Amino acid sequence: MTAPAESDDATHVVPVVCNHDCGGRCRLEAHVRGGRVVRITTDESPDLADRPQLRACLRGRAIGSRLNDPNRLLYPMKRVGARGEGRFERVSWDEAIDLVTSRLQRAVKTYGPGSVFIHHGNGDEGAISGVAAARRLMNLMGGHLAYYNSYTSACLNYTAPFITGRRDTSSYQTLPHSKLIVLNGFNPAETIFETNSCHYLARAKDAGAKVIVIDPRLTETAATFADEWLPLKPTTDVALFVAMAHVIVTEGLQDQAFLDTFCIGFDERHMPDGVPEGLSFRSYVLGAADGTPKTPEWAAPITGIDAATIRRVAIDYATHKPAQLLQGCGPQRHAYGEQSVRAGITLACMTGNLGRLGGGWGGGEGGRSLGLPIGGFPTGTNGVKARIPVFLWTDAVVRGTEMTERDGVKDGPLESNIKFIFNIAGNTLVNQHADINRTVAILRDERLVEFIVVSDQLLTPSARFADVLLPADHSLERNDLGSPWTGERYVVFGNKVVEPPGECCHEYWWLSRVAERLGLEPAFTEGKTREDWLRQIVAEARAGDASFPDYDELRSQGLYRKTPEPYVAFEKEIADPAHHPFATPSGRIEIFSKTLYDMQHPEIPGVPSYLAAWEGPEADLVGRYPLQCIGPHAKTRINSTYDENGWMEEAEPRTMWISRQDAAARHIADGDTVNVFNDRGALLARARVTRRMRPGVVSVPQGAWYTPDEHGVCHRGSVNILTSQRPTPLAHGNGQHTMLVDVRKA
Amino acid sequence: MPVGQIAFLVDTTRCINCKTCEVACKDVNEGVVGVRIRQVRTFEGGEFPRVFAYAISMSCNHCEDPACVAACPAGAYTKRAGDGIVVHDPERCIGCRYCTWVCPYGAPQYDATAGRIRKCNLCVEELDRGRLPVCVTACPMRVIEVGRLADLETRPGATMLIRGVPSPDLTKPACVYLIRSEATDVR
Ligand code: SF4
Ligand code: SF4
Ligand code: SF4
């Protein structure tokens, strides 16, 4: 398939796709002239109330600027010098593929296929994306070490099923039906996540909904929508929720009929057999077990929210129905993120909101599976059964075979430590994983991971650690499909509009060449080109949906979309419990979970409970590192994608937010360069001194590219030089927002 | 587009400060870093925890009494008859930057590489083809409108008196905003 020719002087407007690591998929059109993208526009279909246009955010609008980045990788290279030094020399594709093939063969032969790890990577996704193709190849070679969880929503995905049987969230189309909306660490004005999330929030406000935002920062979401802002100390949302529960119970405002019908574990009358008395949620809240009633006065010093406010918000929440409690992914990316998930669901049940239009609980800005049933590249069956939680991959490098169920290993033990890594369209190898200094020390040791192959568009901090570095194409340089992760029912077709520069290639091409050298090419490609696979995916979608356009129609229209409808999570279970039990052991919502209780783990209690975080405001370490630090998503980046882009840095420069009080105490003025540090590392950042930050907390948005000086101080402000690799107790997820630091003028 | 002064209306009460308008404008206007033809500025006030913030997305206001037109020695600026759009012609611009000193709103942007000013021409090529300016169709919150000033300035709450923004008395900008109460100018 060829792009419009360079000699062509006319401007062609062609549908393309923004396929980065974002929950939304916006519609983009590339204006192509003379073989170059000269302009990007967005959805121009009619903008209807029930079918708002899919308008791209600033990152989507800048896709042409990234495509034309003068720093694109253009040729295959191999490492010279020490790993991570970033010195490479150009090689031919043949030499690069030979090298990858021989090292892969060696790893599989010496250590088994379980020594090969295909890393988390969604930088430039697509239906036939590199990660899927690498999985397919490895599965033909016997398999690979797989992972579960993500860096996005580990605690959510892992924990919600213990309570409600599955993770599910109502669609944004239900927001205008809410009277009250509580947003806990939920910031769609900056993350977007689903193309029209803020549009529906605005419609809810128009319809009269009151909005309460819980966040240590006055985020853009809070600044725009909040009637009330609760600037909570990070890691303490569970204390707030438990105190709200205390108010609701003592005022008698709980929906007892809902609790009696659908839940177990709220009170002593509804507990599973074989559990001692006094362990219900109500007993915990009232302090029957530990002698501490979880009153607003108890929560005030923990959370930093005064007792009167907690009491008022609790009563508001319990008396304005329907009310939605939506949590972003930030609160669960904390030390005890599991408890945040459990406590949120419990409040929604206490107020009888779950399963009702305009009510309910939402976790992590999504988690629904409403999308069109559109397939992907078939990856085959993994012959290696053991799986690790993705956040523990560095441990699997160092002590993989010694890891057990206590480390979250499923179907273990591991047959080998990780010896070979495919890192495709991902920056988690270095930048997005926690504790960069520990990570790079592990990666530098060539006795541990013996070979790393990286495919990317730019020389990211992760790409610097490649042994072989392959130049990837961009989503505007290939035909591809994109669909939103969770909510709306549409699929976007992204056309190839320009030729890839230099020798950039799609991963399917070079993985096919690796397969060829291994004698696996016929099985790997089945004789099909990428285009054939795309056609097959579309044909399969058409088989299940007669109105789905054919391949050429989809290509020219760029979009197939069904009108979005309000979807209410757990509606069936609440409307008709006899026929639709919750998929839990008891068939009910397990506010008390016997499964979790039986683990007999001090950090995994039977009911949702506030546990003081290891690097939270109550930790002893506060004496040395008095500031809590969080790493929120920046509006200018999709994780680390676009950190390299000049347009984004101009639109909103990288800064660390610090309160006026904390800045004054350190003689820091707005715009000063500051050093942010703890025992794990240090970074430099530009201070943004603001009223919009809770005193005692600073924020360093995640995703900046790790750029160390000779002392290992990151000059670009990559927050993961400060974060910890300590996993959360139940999900073994990333508590990356939980950290203590101090700041001084650089 | 009907005849009469054309103007922007920006509903800042639902502006999420995402800067999509700014980047979309940049994408269609040569994309030079440092040249911000539309720019979103952020303001904050109050005392913790009673804090507010608002954003003002602004390009050229196509003023009724444009200081740039008067100041430009090269005749690069024209205020169009009929629709009142203030058009800057980079071909005639000599790069003296006088306009950047007199415009109260920072609208004219100096492109150091080209040695010329760049400014919002209200996407006249789009308007002339019956289409809307790029910033209008870009905004994910649909907060930027373009229309006749006479229609927009009578919208309830429409104002140009905004805390942190220069007084409209200077150049009579053809632009109005819907603002939250904290953004009301108290001068
Ligand atoms: S905003 Fe500035 S550049 Fe635009 S018309 Fe007014 S004075 Fe001239
Ligand atoms: S009208 Fe056009 S040139 Fe003016 S600010 Fe909007 S996009 Fe930019
Ligand atoms: S695009 Fe719209 S919502 Fe975003 S900053 Fe501009 S005016 Fe505000």
PDB file of N, CA and C in Angstrom, chain B residues 133-177:
ATOM      1  N   PRO B 133     -13.060  28.899  11.866  1.00  0.00           N
ATOM      2  CA  PRO B 133     -11.643  28.924  12.223  1.00  0.00           C
ATOM      3  C   PRO B 133     -11.224  27.623  12.918  1.00  0.00           C
ATOM      4  N   VAL B 134      -9.963  27.311  12.798  1.00  0.00           N
ATOM      5  CA  VAL B 134      -9.463  26.031  13.300  1.00  0.00           C
ATOM      6  C   VAL B 134      -9.614  25.915  14.820  1.00  0.00           C
ATOM      7  N   CYS B 135      -9.360  26.991  15.548  1.00  0.00           N
ATOM      8  CA  CYS B 135      -9.483  26.914  17.010  1.00  0.00           C
ATOM      9  C   CYS B 135     -10.920  26.598  17.424  1.00  0.00           C
ATOM     10  N   VAL B 136     -11.865  27.091  16.669  1.00  0.00           N
ATOM     11  CA  VAL B 136     -13.280  26.858  16.998  1.00  0.00           C
ATOM     12  C   VAL B 136     -13.632  25.388  16.843  1.00  0.00           C
ATOM     13  N   THR B 137     -13.184  24.792  15.750  1.00  0.00           N
ATOM     14  CA  THR B 137     -13.534  23.381  15.527  1.00  0.00           C
ATOM     15  C   THR B 137     -12.622  22.437  16.310  1.00  0.00           C
ATOM     16  N   ALA B 138     -11.564  22.980  16.908  1.00  0.00           N
ATOM     17  CA  ALA B 138     -10.641  22.121  17.659  1.00  0.00           C
ATOM     18  C   ALA B 138     -11.075  21.936  19.107  1.00  0.00           C
ATOM     19  N   CYS B 139     -11.647  22.946  19.705  1.00  0.00           N
ATOM     20  CA  CYS B 139     -11.848  22.935  21.163  1.00  0.00           C
ATOM     21  C   CYS B 139     -12.715  21.758  21.604  1.00  0.00           C
ATOM     22  N   PRO B 140     -12.171  20.853  22.417  1.00  0.00           N
ATOM     23  CA  PRO B 140     -12.945  19.692  22.843  1.00  0.00           C
ATOM     24  C   PRO B 140     -14.157  20.065  23.700  1.00  0.00           C
ATOM     25  N   MET B 141     -14.140  21.254  24.283  1.00  0.00           N
ATOM     26  CA  MET B 141     -15.263  21.675  25.120  1.00  0.00           C
ATOM     27  C   MET B 141     -16.216  22.602  24.373  1.00  0.00           C
ATOM     28  N   ARG B 142     -15.948  22.850  23.116  1.00  0.00           N
ATOM     29  CA  ARG B 142     -16.815  23.708  22.286  1.00  0.00           C
ATOM     30  C   ARG B 142     -17.016  25.069  22.943  1.00  0.00           C
ATOM     31  N   VAL B 143     -15.943  25.663  23.457  1.00  0.00           N
ATOM     32  CA  VAL B 143     -16.130  26.925  24.165  1.00  0.00           C
ATOM     33  C   VAL B 143     -15.806  28.143  23.313  1.00  0.00           C
ATOM     34  N   ILE B 144     -15.163  27.956  22.151  1.00  0.00           N
ATOM     35  CA  ILE B 144     -14.826  29.112  21.323  1.00  0.00           C
ATOM     36  C   ILE B 144     -15.855  29.210  20.196  1.00  0.00           C
ATOM     37  N   GLU B 145     -16.421  30.400  20.078  1.00  0.00           N
ATOM     38  CA  GLU B 145     -17.367  30.638  18.983  1.00  0.00           C
ATOM     39  C   GLU B 145     -16.870  31.816  18.188  1.00  0.00           C
ATOM     40  N   VAL B 146     -17.312  31.891  16.955  1.00  0.00           N
ATOM     41  CA  VAL B 146     -17.030  33.071  16.165  1.00  0.00           C
ATOM     42  C   VAL B 146     -18.368  33.524  15.583  1.00  0.00           C
ATOM     43  N   GLY B 147     -18.585  34.839  15.554  1.00  0.00           N
ATOM     44  CA  GLY B 147     -19.862  35.343  15.054  1.00  0.00           C
ATOM     45  C   GLY B 147     -19.817  36.852  14.967  1.00  0.00           C
ATOM     46  N   ARG B 148     -20.964  37.459  14.794  1.00  0.00           N
ATOM     47  CA  ARG B 148     -21.014  38.919  14.736  1.00  0.00           C
ATOM     48  C   ARG B 148     -20.898  39.474  16.137  1.00  0.00           C
ATOM     49  N   LEU B 149     -20.048  40.461  16.307  1.00  0.00           N
ATOM     50  CA  LEU B 149     -19.862  41.051  17.634  1.00  0.00           C
ATOM     51  C   LEU B 149     -21.203  41.502  18.209  1.00  0.00           C
ATOM     52  N   ALA B 150     -22.030  42.082  17.348  1.00  0.00           N
ATOM     53  CA  ALA B 150     -23.327  42.603  17.812  1.00  0.00           C
ATOM     54  C   ALA B 150     -24.159  41.490  18.444  1.00  0.00           C
ATOM     55  N   ASP B 151     -24.034  40.267  17.921  1.00  0.00           N
ATOM     56  CA  ASP B 151     -24.796  39.151  18.491  1.00  0.00           C
ATOM     57  C   ASP B 151     -24.132  38.611  19.753  1.00  0.00           C
ATOM     58  N   LEU B 152     -22.810  38.532  19.718  1.00  0.00           N
ATOM     59  CA  LEU B 152     -22.109  37.867  20.825  1.00  0.00           C
ATOM     60  C   LEU B 152     -22.038  38.739  22.064  1.00  0.00           C
ATOM     61  N   GLU B 153     -21.887  40.051  21.883  1.00  0.00           N
ATOM     62  CA  GLU B 153     -21.698  40.885  23.076  1.00  0.00           C
ATOM     63  C   GLU B 153     -22.996  41.070  23.862  1.00  0.00           C
ATOM     64  N   THR B 154     -24.114  40.670  23.266  1.00  0.00           N
ATOM     65  CA  THR B 154     -25.380  40.772  24.001  1.00  0.00           C
ATOM     66  C   THR B 154     -25.715  39.463  24.711  1.00  0.00           C
ATOM     67  N   ARG B 155     -24.865  38.458  24.561  1.00  0.00           N
ATOM     68  CA  ARG B 155     -25.052  37.182  25.262  1.00  0.00           C
ATOM     69  C   ARG B 155     -24.987  37.460  26.775  1.00  0.00           C
ATOM     70  N   PRO B 156     -25.912  36.920  27.590  1.00  0.00           N
ATOM     71  CA  PRO B 156     -25.884  37.200  29.028  1.00  0.00           C
ATOM     72  C   PRO B 156     -24.508  36.886  29.624  1.00  0.00           C
ATOM     73  N   GLY B 157     -23.947  37.854  30.315  1.00  0.00           N
ATOM     74  CA  GLY B 157     -22.661  37.649  30.974  1.00  0.00           C
ATOM     75  C   GLY B 157     -21.456  37.975  30.108  1.00  0.00           C
ATOM     76  N   ALA B 158     -21.661  38.185  28.825  1.00  0.00           N
ATOM     77  CA  ALA B 158     -20.511  38.416  27.941  1.00  0.00           C
ATOM     78  C   ALA B 158     -19.786  39.696  28.356  1.00  0.00           C
ATOM     79  N   THR B 159     -18.482  39.592  28.487  1.00  0.00           N
ATOM     80  CA  THR B 159     -17.704  40.731  28.974  1.00  0.00           C
ATOM     81  C   THR B 159     -16.281  40.680  28.448  1.00  0.00           C
ATOM     82  N   MET B 160     -15.637  41.819  28.503  1.00  0.00           N
ATOM     83  CA  MET B 160     -14.209  41.870  28.205  1.00  0.00           C
ATOM     84  C   MET B 160     -13.470  42.417  29.428  1.00  0.00           C
ATOM     85  N   LEU B 161     -14.215  42.598  30.499  1.00  0.00           N
ATOM     86  CA  LEU B 161     -13.587  43.066  31.744  1.00  0.00           C
ATOM     87  C   LEU B 161     -13.208  41.841  32.566  1.00  0.00           C
ATOM     88  N   ILE B 162     -11.942  41.446  32.442  1.00  0.00           N
ATOM     89  CA  ILE B 162     -11.502  40.200  33.075  1.00  0.00           C
ATOM     90  C   ILE B 162     -10.279  40.485  33.922  1.00  0.00           C
ATOM     91  N   ARG B 163     -10.306  39.953  35.129  1.00  0.00           N
ATOM     92  CA  ARG B 163      -9.154  40.143  36.012  1.00  0.00           C
ATOM     93  C   ARG B 163      -7.904  39.557  35.348  1.00  0.00           C
ATOM     94  N   GLY B 164      -6.857  40.359  35.262  1.00  0.00           N
ATOM     95  CA  GLY B 164      -5.603  39.884  34.672  1.00  0.00           C
ATOM     96  C   GLY B 164      -5.470  40.193  33.188  1.00  0.00           C
ATOM     97  N   VAL B 165      -6.519  40.742  32.578  1.00  0.00           N
ATOM     98  CA  VAL B 165      -6.500  41.030  31.138  1.00  0.00           C
ATOM     99  C   VAL B 165      -6.606  42.545  30.967  1.00  0.00           C
ATOM    100  N   PRO B 166      -5.800  43.147  30.064  1.00  0.00           N
ATOM    101  CA  PRO B 166      -5.829  44.610  29.911  1.00  0.00           C
ATOM    102  C   PRO B 166      -7.225  45.145  29.581  1.00  0.00           C
ATOM    103  N   SER B 167      -7.425  46.372  29.970  1.00  0.00           N
ATOM    104  CA  SER B 167      -8.735  47.003  29.810  1.00  0.00           C
ATOM    105  C   SER B 167      -9.129  47.109  28.341  1.00  0.00           C
ATOM    106  N   PRO B 168     -10.410  46.877  28.054  1.00  0.00           N
ATOM    107  CA  PRO B 168     -10.875  46.995  26.669  1.00  0.00           C
ATOM    108  C   PRO B 168     -10.907  48.440  26.171  1.00  0.00           C
ATOM    109  N   ASP B 169     -10.727  49.409  27.083  1.00  0.00           N
ATOM    110  CA  ASP B 169     -10.792  50.812  26.662  1.00  0.00           C
ATOM    111  C   ASP B 169      -9.683  51.159  25.666  1.00  0.00           C
ATOM    112  N   LEU B 170      -8.565  50.439  25.741  1.00  0.00           N
ATOM    113  CA  LEU B 170      -7.405  50.821  24.950  1.00  0.00           C
ATOM    114  C   LEU B 170      -7.638  50.660  23.450  1.00  0.00           C
ATOM    115  N   THR B 171      -8.135  49.470  23.051  1.00  0.00           N
ATOM    116  CA  THR B 171      -8.225  49.197  21.601  1.00  0.00           C
ATOM    117  C   THR B 171      -9.601  48.702  21.176  1.00  0.00           C
ATOM    118  N   LYS B 172     -10.538  48.625  22.105  1.00  0.00           N
ATOM    119  CA  LYS B 172     -11.889  48.121  21.824  1.00  0.00           C
ATOM    120  C   LYS B 172     -11.847  46.741  21.133  1.00  0.00           C
ATOM    121  N   PRO B 173     -11.378  45.738  21.837  1.00  0.00           N
ATOM    122  CA  PRO B 173     -11.277  44.400  21.245  1.00  0.00           C
ATOM    123  C   PRO B 173     -12.641  43.842  20.827  1.00  0.00           C
ATOM    124  N   ALA B 174     -12.645  43.174  19.685  1.00  0.00           N
ATOM    125  CA  ALA B 174     -13.862  42.513  19.213  1.00  0.00           C
ATOM    126  C   ALA B 174     -13.835  41.069  19.703  1.00  0.00           C
ATOM    127  N   CYS B 175     -14.001  40.931  20.998  1.00  0.00           N
ATOM    128  CA  CYS B 175     -13.910  39.610  21.602  1.00  0.00           C
ATOM    129  C   CYS B 175     -14.640  39.688  22.927  1.00  0.00           C
ATOM    130  N   VAL B 176     -15.408  38.675  23.260  1.00  0.00           N
ATOM    131  CA  VAL B 176     -16.057  38.677  24.573  1.00  0.00           C
ATOM    132  C   VAL B 176     -15.891  37.311  25.238  1.00  0.00           C
ATOM    133  N   TYR B 177     -15.995  37.323  26.537  1.00  0.00           N
ATOM    134  CA  TYR B 177     -15.781  36.120  27.334  1.00  0.00           C
ATOM    135  C   TYR B 177     -16.943  35.900  28.283  1.00  0.00           C
TER     136      TYR B 177
END
